Amino acid sequence: MKRVLLTMPGQATLAESLCEQADLQTGLQAGQMELRRFPDGESYVRVLSDVKGADVAILCQLHHPDDKILPLLLLVSTLRDLGVRRIGLIAPYLAYMRQDKRFHEGEGISARYFARLLSQQVDWLLTVDPHLHRIHALSEVYSIPALALTAVQPIASWLRANIDKPVVIGPDGESEQWAARVAEATGCPYEVLTKERFGDRDVRVSLPHVDAWRTHTPVLVDDIISTGRTMLQAAAHLQAAGLCAPVCIGVHGIFAAGALAEMQAAGLRVVTSNSIPDVSNQIDLAPLLAQGLQHLL
Ligand code: R5P
């Protein structure tokens, strides 16, 4: 069975690392395609590899998803026309998971609509730490096999190799699911703060009992860093309580404009996985994704 990896533009670093890992474990080979814009802004798609009868995995890092979805759908249709056997989507960061309920009258529940759209297009989905809050499992909204891996072990390995005497801190109640498991996998203690959000950029964090951790290195762990407000508020709180500037680990560094610079200016060390390409990437998800592919291919 021919197995081909096609990579959406701008994602070559993770693709190379993934191909190295996955080639050994699943025989996945990098395929070639051309995806560019016509002068009028419409997308041009051409698959250069022979994919007839193949299992094709498309790597698409889905931050800024609106720019990527139409080219992705055009690619999927092209592949179907070319007679592929199955198409899977590797989206290490799964977009549109946060609008998971109707918060205000008239709003759309984008998480459900996006899941329905992808489920109609591809045969399986592989992702890492999707933002599961009110939706408890991807199977509630995706009707295709959808495997959600977790970056807990890669984060724990990074912590063991890089941080002396860490205490993992979840910046809010939702992050406890990562903080607790990362701490257990690392073999260190953890603490969870409580957070209230009053607006997109107005987040307030409550004081935990931090006295026990003054000799530790605080490590904030969350699934997503977007505006950076959650991390900045939590860090300010920890520092006001006498702890040193924390290391901030986000599985997915979405980084709204200026967010990373603001965090760095506040003296924070920011570390993310390569689910989204960024200068803060230090945690490689390729080995984890390659393991996941073994189940899906
Ligand atoms: C919230 O539900 C998530 O787990 C993150 O805490 C949140 O997305 C972080 O956003 P920001 O960086 O904008 O505070």
mmCIF file of C-alpha atoms and ligand atoms in Angstrom:
data_model
loop_
_atom_site.group_PDB
_atom_site.id
_atom_site.type_symbol
_atom_site.label_atom_id
_atom_site.label_comp_id
_atom_site.label_asym_id
_atom_site.label_seq_id
_atom_site.Cartn_x
_atom_site.Cartn_y
_atom_site.Cartn_z
ATOM 1 C CA MET A 1 0.000 0.000 0.000
ATOM 2 C CA LYS A 2 1.413 3.339 -1.084
ATOM 3 C CA ARG A 3 1.324 5.942 1.723
ATOM 4 C CA VAL A 4 1.929 9.549 0.849
ATOM 5 C CA LEU A 5 2.302 12.662 3.000
ATOM 6 C CA LEU A 6 1.311 15.947 1.379
ATOM 7 C CA THR A 7 2.158 19.112 3.257
ATOM 8 C CA MET A 8 0.384 22.432 3.027
ATOM 9 C CA PRO A 9 2.732 25.394 2.342
ATOM 10 C CA GLY A 10 4.859 26.819 5.147
ATOM 11 C CA GLN A 11 4.950 23.651 7.236
ATOM 12 C CA ALA A 12 8.109 21.977 5.918
ATOM 13 C CA THR A 13 9.930 21.766 9.264
ATOM 14 C CA LEU A 14 7.370 19.579 10.996
ATOM 15 C CA ALA A 15 6.778 17.647 7.739
ATOM 16 C CA GLU A 16 10.463 16.694 7.465
ATOM 17 C CA SER A 17 10.664 15.578 11.063
ATOM 18 C CA LEU A 18 7.376 13.671 10.720
ATOM 19 C CA CYS A 19 8.438 11.941 7.513
ATOM 20 C CA GLU A 20 11.680 10.787 9.108
ATOM 21 C CA GLN A 21 9.781 9.256 12.026
ATOM 22 C CA ALA A 22 6.760 7.983 10.115
ATOM 23 C CA ASP A 23 8.736 6.506 7.203
ATOM 24 C CA LEU A 24 10.334 4.029 9.594
ATOM 25 C CA GLN A 25 7.088 3.176 11.377
ATOM 26 C CA THR A 26 4.473 3.318 8.613
ATOM 27 C CA GLY A 27 6.260 3.628 5.257
ATOM 28 C CA LEU A 28 4.864 7.136 4.766
ATOM 29 C CA GLN A 29 6.733 8.947 1.971
ATOM 30 C CA ALA A 30 6.741 12.672 1.221
ATOM 31 C CA GLY A 31 4.707 13.479 -1.885
ATOM 32 C CA GLN A 32 4.943 16.548 -4.091
ATOM 33 C CA MET A 33 2.301 19.087 -4.956
ATOM 34 C CA GLU A 34 2.041 22.664 -6.105
ATOM 35 C CA LEU A 35 -0.291 24.953 -4.225
ATOM 36 C CA ARG A 36 -0.199 28.649 -4.995
ATOM 37 C CA ARG A 37 -2.415 31.642 -5.667
ATOM 38 C CA PHE A 38 -3.509 32.844 -9.078
ATOM 39 C CA PRO A 39 -2.974 36.601 -9.495
ATOM 40 C CA ASP A 40 -6.651 37.135 -8.622
ATOM 41 C CA GLY A 41 -6.147 35.452 -5.227
ATOM 42 C CA GLU A 42 -7.853 32.161 -6.071
ATOM 43 C CA SER A 43 -5.991 28.942 -5.243
ATOM 44 C CA TYR A 44 -4.202 26.701 -7.774
ATOM 45 C CA VAL A 45 -3.708 23.054 -6.788
ATOM 46 C CA ARG A 46 -1.694 20.434 -8.646
ATOM 47 C CA VAL A 47 -0.659 17.058 -7.238
ATOM 48 C CA LEU A 48 2.674 16.007 -8.763
ATOM 49 C CA SER A 49 3.094 12.589 -7.126
ATOM 50 C CA ASP A 50 1.335 9.455 -8.333
ATOM 51 C CA VAL A 51 -1.368 9.002 -5.691
ATOM 52 C CA LYS A 52 -3.753 6.614 -7.482
ATOM 53 C CA GLY A 53 -4.862 3.984 -4.959
ATOM 54 C CA ALA A 54 -2.719 5.546 -2.212
ATOM 55 C CA ASP A 55 -3.497 6.365 1.394
ATOM 56 C CA VAL A 56 -2.790 10.079 1.616
ATOM 57 C CA ALA A 57 -2.187 12.040 4.802
ATOM 58 C CA ILE A 58 -2.332 15.832 4.529
ATOM 59 C CA LEU A 59 -0.365 17.820 7.097
ATOM 60 C CA CYS A 60 -2.099 21.122 7.727
ATOM 61 C CA GLN A 61 -1.199 23.246 10.722
ATOM 62 C CA LEU A 62 -4.583 24.872 11.163
ATOM 63 C CA HIS A 63 -3.754 28.205 12.816
ATOM 64 C CA HIS A 64 -5.294 31.086 10.838
ATOM 65 C CA PRO A 65 -7.634 28.432 9.452
ATOM 66 C CA ASP A 66 -9.747 30.628 7.230
ATOM 67 C CA ASP A 67 -6.822 31.140 4.809
ATOM 68 C CA LYS A 68 -6.136 27.417 4.651
ATOM 69 C CA ILE A 69 -9.503 25.733 4.519
ATOM 70 C CA LEU A 70 -10.452 26.452 0.927
ATOM 71 C CA PRO A 71 -7.059 25.359 -0.493
ATOM 72 C CA LEU A 72 -7.335 22.261 1.714
ATOM 73 C CA LEU A 73 -10.800 21.426 0.386
ATOM 74 C CA LEU A 74 -9.620 21.957 -3.197
ATOM 75 C CA LEU A 75 -6.704 19.614 -2.530
ATOM 76 C CA VAL A 76 -9.027 16.955 -1.083
ATOM 77 C CA SER A 77 -11.314 17.147 -4.135
ATOM 78 C CA THR A 78 -8.310 16.919 -6.468
ATOM 79 C CA LEU A 79 -7.066 13.826 -4.626
ATOM 80 C CA ARG A 80 -10.484 12.160 -4.859
ATOM 81 C CA ASP A 81 -10.511 12.845 -8.617
ATOM 82 C CA LEU A 82 -7.053 11.295 -8.887
ATOM 83 C CA GLY A 83 -8.342 8.064 -7.338
ATOM 84 C CA VAL A 84 -6.739 7.975 -3.887
ATOM 85 C CA ARG A 85 -7.941 5.260 -1.532
ATOM 86 C CA ARG A 86 -8.258 7.278 1.698
ATOM 87 C CA ILE A 87 -7.436 10.780 2.835
ATOM 88 C CA GLY A 88 -6.512 11.712 6.395
ATOM 89 C CA LEU A 89 -5.840 15.103 7.917
ATOM 90 C CA ILE A 90 -3.002 15.669 10.367
ATOM 91 C CA ALA A 91 -3.857 18.936 12.107
ATOM 92 C CA PRO A 92 -1.594 19.121 15.179
ATOM 93 C CA TYR A 93 -3.519 22.247 16.190
ATOM 94 C CA LEU A 94 -7.240 21.818 15.613
ATOM 95 C CA ALA A 95 -8.896 25.157 14.962
ATOM 96 C CA TYR A 96 -12.432 26.237 15.824
ATOM 97 C CA MET A 97 -12.735 24.273 19.040
ATOM 98 C CA ARG A 98 -13.348 27.217 21.368
ATOM 99 C CA GLN A 99 -16.680 28.498 20.068
ATOM 100 C CA ASP A 100 -18.287 25.354 21.427
ATOM 101 C CA LYS A 101 -21.615 26.817 22.542
ATOM 102 C CA ARG A 102 -23.964 29.689 21.764
ATOM 103 C CA PHE A 103 -22.692 32.265 24.255
ATOM 104 C CA HIS A 104 -25.000 35.007 22.908
ATOM 105 C CA GLU A 105 -28.279 34.795 21.062
ATOM 106 C CA GLY A 106 -27.788 34.473 17.309
ATOM 107 C CA GLU A 107 -24.217 33.159 17.462
ATOM 108 C CA GLY A 108 -23.081 30.138 15.512
ATOM 109 C CA ILE A 109 -21.528 27.111 17.238
ATOM 110 C CA SER A 110 -18.474 27.073 14.985
ATOM 111 C CA ALA A 111 -16.872 24.039 16.629
ATOM 112 C CA ARG A 112 -19.772 21.870 15.460
ATOM 113 C CA TYR A 113 -20.012 23.338 11.960
ATOM 114 C CA PHE A 114 -16.265 23.073 11.388
ATOM 115 C CA ALA A 115 -16.271 19.458 12.584
ATOM 116 C CA ARG A 116 -19.165 18.669 10.239
ATOM 117 C CA LEU A 117 -17.343 20.276 7.309
ATOM 118 C CA LEU A 118 -14.110 18.333 7.889
ATOM 119 C CA SER A 119 -15.984 15.079 8.543
ATOM 120 C CA GLN A 120 -17.615 15.397 5.103
ATOM 121 C CA GLN A 121 -14.244 15.841 3.417
ATOM 122 C CA VAL A 122 -11.619 13.557 4.945
ATOM 123 C CA ASP A 123 -11.650 9.972 6.190
ATOM 124 C CA TRP A 124 -9.765 10.446 9.449
ATOM 125 C CA LEU A 125 -8.289 13.153 11.625
ATOM 126 C CA LEU A 126 -5.184 13.203 13.805
ATOM 127 C CA THR A 127 -4.625 16.053 16.229
ATOM 128 C CA VAL A 128 -2.940 16.975 19.501
ATOM 129 C CA ASP A 129 -4.638 18.346 22.614
ATOM 130 C CA PRO A 130 -7.732 19.792 20.953
ATOM 131 C CA HIS A 131 -9.487 22.329 23.176
ATOM 132 C CA LEU A 132 -12.075 20.000 24.710
ATOM 133 C CA HIS A 133 -14.141 21.942 27.198
ATOM 134 C CA ARG A 134 -17.906 21.736 26.778
ATOM 135 C CA ILE A 135 -17.305 19.190 24.004
ATOM 136 C CA HIS A 136 -15.816 16.277 25.909
ATOM 137 C CA ALA A 137 -14.589 14.122 23.031
ATOM 138 C CA LEU A 138 -14.021 14.727 19.336
ATOM 139 C CA SER A 139 -16.469 11.898 18.595
ATOM 140 C CA GLU A 140 -19.262 14.190 19.860
ATOM 141 C CA VAL A 141 -18.775 16.444 16.840
ATOM 142 C CA TYR A 142 -16.623 14.528 14.314
ATOM 143 C CA SER A 143 -18.289 11.631 12.525
ATOM 144 C CA ILE A 144 -14.966 10.219 11.206
ATOM 145 C CA PRO A 145 -12.249 8.434 13.232
ATOM 146 C CA ALA A 146 -10.623 11.347 15.071
ATOM 147 C CA LEU A 147 -7.600 10.592 17.231
ATOM 148 C CA ALA A 148 -6.631 13.199 19.823
ATOM 149 C CA LEU A 149 -3.112 12.699 21.137
ATOM 150 C CA THR A 150 -1.702 14.597 24.078
ATOM 151 C CA ALA A 151 1.589 16.475 24.335
ATOM 152 C CA VAL A 152 1.903 15.539 28.018
ATOM 153 C CA GLN A 153 4.866 13.178 27.497
ATOM 154 C CA PRO A 154 6.809 15.460 25.096
ATOM 155 C CA ILE A 155 6.322 18.364 27.544
ATOM 156 C CA ALA A 156 7.430 16.220 30.482
ATOM 157 C CA SER A 157 10.549 15.093 28.577
ATOM 158 C CA TRP A 158 11.384 18.724 27.810
ATOM 159 C CA LEU A 159 10.897 19.684 31.459
ATOM 160 C CA ARG A 160 13.086 16.867 32.743
ATOM 161 C CA ALA A 161 15.849 17.853 30.313
ATOM 162 C CA ASN A 162 15.667 21.629 30.771
ATOM 163 C CA ILE A 163 14.227 22.721 34.116
ATOM 164 C CA ASP A 164 15.678 22.306 37.565
ATOM 165 C CA LYS A 165 13.193 21.555 40.369
ATOM 166 C CA PRO A 166 9.990 22.504 38.506
ATOM 167 C CA VAL A 167 6.553 23.059 40.005
ATOM 168 C CA VAL A 168 3.927 22.862 37.278
ATOM 169 C CA ILE A 169 1.200 25.494 37.559
ATOM 170 C CA GLY A 170 -2.058 25.462 35.645
ATOM 171 C CA PRO A 171 -3.129 29.075 35.075
ATOM 172 C CA ASP A 172 -6.843 28.219 35.360
ATOM 173 C CA GLY A 173 -9.198 25.381 36.279
ATOM 174 C CA GLU A 174 -9.447 24.178 32.674
ATOM 175 C CA SER A 175 -5.687 23.690 32.472
ATOM 176 C CA GLU A 176 -5.690 21.230 35.374
ATOM 177 C CA GLN A 177 -6.080 18.361 32.909
ATOM 178 C CA TRP A 178 -2.607 19.156 31.477
ATOM 179 C CA ALA A 179 -0.939 20.454 34.638
ATOM 180 C CA ALA A 180 -1.758 17.338 36.666
ATOM 181 C CA ARG A 181 -0.672 14.906 33.974
ATOM 182 C CA VAL A 182 2.472 16.842 33.017
ATOM 183 C CA ALA A 183 3.473 17.005 36.698
ATOM 184 C CA GLU A 184 2.869 13.286 37.163
ATOM 185 C CA ALA A 185 4.849 12.416 34.010
ATOM 186 C CA THR A 186 7.673 14.758 35.073
ATOM 187 C CA GLY A 187 7.672 13.580 38.679
ATOM 188 C CA CYS A 188 7.121 17.027 40.204
ATOM 189 C CA PRO A 189 4.363 18.839 42.151
ATOM 190 C CA TYR A 190 1.615 20.967 40.619
ATOM 191 C CA GLU A 191 -0.774 23.763 41.549
ATOM 192 C CA VAL A 192 -3.784 25.254 39.758
ATOM 193 C CA LEU A 193 -4.864 28.912 39.850
ATOM 194 C CA THR A 194 -8.384 30.156 39.279
ATOM 195 C CA LYS A 195 -9.107 32.578 36.435
ATOM 196 C CA GLU A 196 -11.975 34.861 35.525
ATOM 197 C CA ARG A 197 -12.258 36.329 32.028
ATOM 198 C CA PHE A 198 -14.064 39.689 31.747
ATOM 199 C CA GLY A 199 -13.306 40.312 28.068
ATOM 200 C CA ASP A 200 -11.013 39.162 25.219
ATOM 201 C CA ARG A 201 -8.036 40.901 26.833
ATOM 202 C CA ASP A 202 -9.213 41.253 30.436
ATOM 203 C CA VAL A 203 -8.321 38.202 32.517
ATOM 204 C CA ARG A 204 -7.885 38.134 36.331
ATOM 205 C CA VAL A 205 -6.195 35.321 38.218
ATOM 206 C CA SER A 206 -6.611 34.500 41.897
ATOM 207 C CA LEU A 207 -3.778 33.891 44.389
ATOM 208 C CA PRO A 208 -3.058 30.238 45.178
ATOM 209 C CA HIS A 209 -1.144 29.019 48.240
ATOM 210 C CA VAL A 210 2.291 29.351 46.662
ATOM 211 C CA ASP A 211 4.433 29.552 49.793
ATOM 212 C CA ALA A 212 5.528 25.932 49.439
ATOM 213 C CA TRP A 213 7.097 26.554 46.014
ATOM 214 C CA ARG A 214 9.490 29.456 46.593
ATOM 215 C CA THR A 215 12.564 27.288 45.985
ATOM 216 C CA HIS A 216 11.084 25.720 42.805
ATOM 217 C CA THR A 217 11.044 26.918 39.195
ATOM 218 C CA PRO A 218 7.412 27.738 38.368
ATOM 219 C CA VAL A 219 6.270 26.361 35.021
ATOM 220 C CA LEU A 220 2.905 27.504 33.699
ATOM 221 C CA VAL A 221 1.336 24.924 31.371
ATOM 222 C CA ASP A 222 -1.733 25.560 29.190
ATOM 223 C CA ASP A 223 -3.112 24.168 25.955
ATOM 224 C CA ILE A 224 -3.256 27.477 24.076
ATOM 225 C CA ILE A 225 -1.452 30.803 24.281
ATOM 226 C CA SER A 226 -3.417 33.334 22.265
ATOM 227 C CA THR A 227 -3.364 36.942 23.522
ATOM 228 C CA GLY A 228 -1.010 35.813 26.307
ATOM 229 C CA ARG A 229 -3.317 37.438 28.917
ATOM 230 C CA THR A 230 -3.817 34.225 30.862
ATOM 231 C CA MET A 231 -0.075 33.574 31.135
ATOM 232 C CA LEU A 232 0.814 37.228 31.834
ATOM 233 C CA GLN A 233 -1.742 37.530 34.636
ATOM 234 C CA ALA A 234 -0.741 34.226 36.189
ATOM 235 C CA ALA A 235 2.951 35.123 35.949
ATOM 236 C CA ALA A 236 2.377 38.538 37.529
ATOM 237 C CA HIS A 237 0.520 36.839 40.330
ATOM 238 C CA LEU A 238 3.255 34.318 40.984
ATOM 239 C CA GLN A 239 5.918 37.019 40.956
ATOM 240 C CA ALA A 240 3.876 39.239 43.304
ATOM 241 C CA ALA A 241 3.739 36.254 45.647
ATOM 242 C CA GLY A 242 7.534 36.043 45.624
ATOM 243 C CA LEU A 243 8.165 33.317 43.023
ATOM 244 C CA CYS A 244 10.604 33.883 40.187
ATOM 245 C CA ALA A 245 9.477 34.587 36.591
ATOM 246 C CA PRO A 246 7.856 31.392 35.361
ATOM 247 C CA VAL A 247 8.597 29.385 32.256
ATOM 248 C CA CYS A 248 5.411 29.456 30.143
ATOM 249 C CA ILE A 249 4.640 26.337 28.145
ATOM 250 C CA GLY A 250 1.782 26.321 25.655
ATOM 251 C CA VAL A 251 1.016 23.261 23.579
ATOM 252 C CA HIS A 252 -0.274 25.557 20.837
ATOM 253 C CA GLY A 253 1.287 29.011 20.444
ATOM 254 C CA ILE A 254 -1.338 30.875 18.426
ATOM 255 C CA PHE A 255 0.074 34.238 19.545
ATOM 256 C CA ALA A 256 -2.236 37.100 18.618
ATOM 257 C CA ALA A 257 -0.290 40.082 17.264
ATOM 258 C CA GLY A 258 2.351 41.244 19.756
ATOM 259 C CA ALA A 259 1.558 38.567 22.358
ATOM 260 C CA LEU A 260 4.902 36.771 22.288
ATOM 261 C CA ALA A 261 6.852 40.049 22.371
ATOM 262 C CA GLU A 262 4.794 41.234 25.336
ATOM 263 C CA MET A 263 5.426 38.018 27.237
ATOM 264 C CA GLN A 264 9.145 38.151 26.510
ATOM 265 C CA ALA A 265 9.263 41.831 27.521
ATOM 266 C CA ALA A 266 7.747 40.766 30.852
ATOM 267 C CA GLY A 267 10.783 38.491 31.345
ATOM 268 C CA LEU A 268 8.939 35.248 30.660
ATOM 269 C CA ARG A 269 10.584 32.296 28.936
ATOM 270 C CA VAL A 270 8.007 31.059 26.424
ATOM 271 C CA VAL A 271 8.132 27.513 25.088
ATOM 272 C CA THR A 272 5.692 25.859 22.679
ATOM 273 C CA SER A 273 5.376 22.674 20.697
ATOM 274 C CA ASN A 274 5.749 22.767 16.923
ATOM 275 C CA SER A 275 2.007 22.257 16.370
ATOM 276 C CA ILE A 276 2.184 25.827 15.016
ATOM 277 C CA PRO A 277 5.485 27.056 13.540
ATOM 278 C CA ASP A 278 7.028 29.751 15.753
ATOM 279 C CA VAL A 279 10.387 30.851 17.180
ATOM 280 C CA SER A 280 9.226 29.569 20.582
ATOM 281 C CA ASN A 281 8.961 25.951 19.316
ATOM 282 C CA GLN A 282 11.135 23.682 21.443
ATOM 283 C CA ILE A 283 8.950 20.612 21.848
ATOM 284 C CA ASP A 284 8.861 18.355 18.777
ATOM 285 C CA LEU A 285 5.549 16.554 18.254
ATOM 286 C CA ALA A 286 6.757 14.486 15.281
ATOM 287 C CA PRO A 287 7.498 11.283 17.271
ATOM 288 C CA LEU A 288 4.062 11.491 18.913
ATOM 289 C CA LEU A 289 2.290 12.103 15.586
ATOM 290 C CA ALA A 290 4.176 9.231 13.977
ATOM 291 C CA GLN A 291 2.895 6.903 16.710
ATOM 292 C CA GLY A 292 -0.657 8.166 16.120
ATOM 293 C CA LEU A 293 -0.302 7.545 12.386
ATOM 294 C CA GLN A 294 0.423 3.885 13.074
ATOM 295 C CA HIS A 295 -3.134 3.560 14.394
ATOM 296 C CA LEU A 296 -4.782 5.437 11.547
ATOM 297 C CA LEU A 297 -2.908 4.282 8.443
HETATM 298 C C1 R5P B 1 -8.836 28.799 27.505
HETATM 299 O O1 R5P B 1 -9.878 28.253 27.555
HETATM 300 C C2 R5P B 1 -7.551 28.155 27.057
HETATM 301 O O2 R5P B 1 -7.272 26.974 27.736
HETATM 302 C C3 R5P B 1 -6.417 29.139 27.252
HETATM 303 O O3 R5P B 1 -6.267 29.405 28.637
HETATM 304 C C4 R5P B 1 -6.701 30.418 26.533
HETATM 305 O O4 R5P B 1 -7.047 30.154 25.198
HETATM 306 C C5 R5P B 1 -5.524 31.349 26.574
HETATM 307 O O5 R5P B 1 -5.895 32.522 25.908
HETATM 308 P P1 R5P B 1 -5.122 33.892 26.123
HETATM 309 O O6 R5P B 1 -3.684 33.645 25.787
HETATM 310 O O7 R5P B 1 -5.804 34.811 25.131
HETATM 311 O O8 R5P B 1 -5.342 34.334 27.528
#
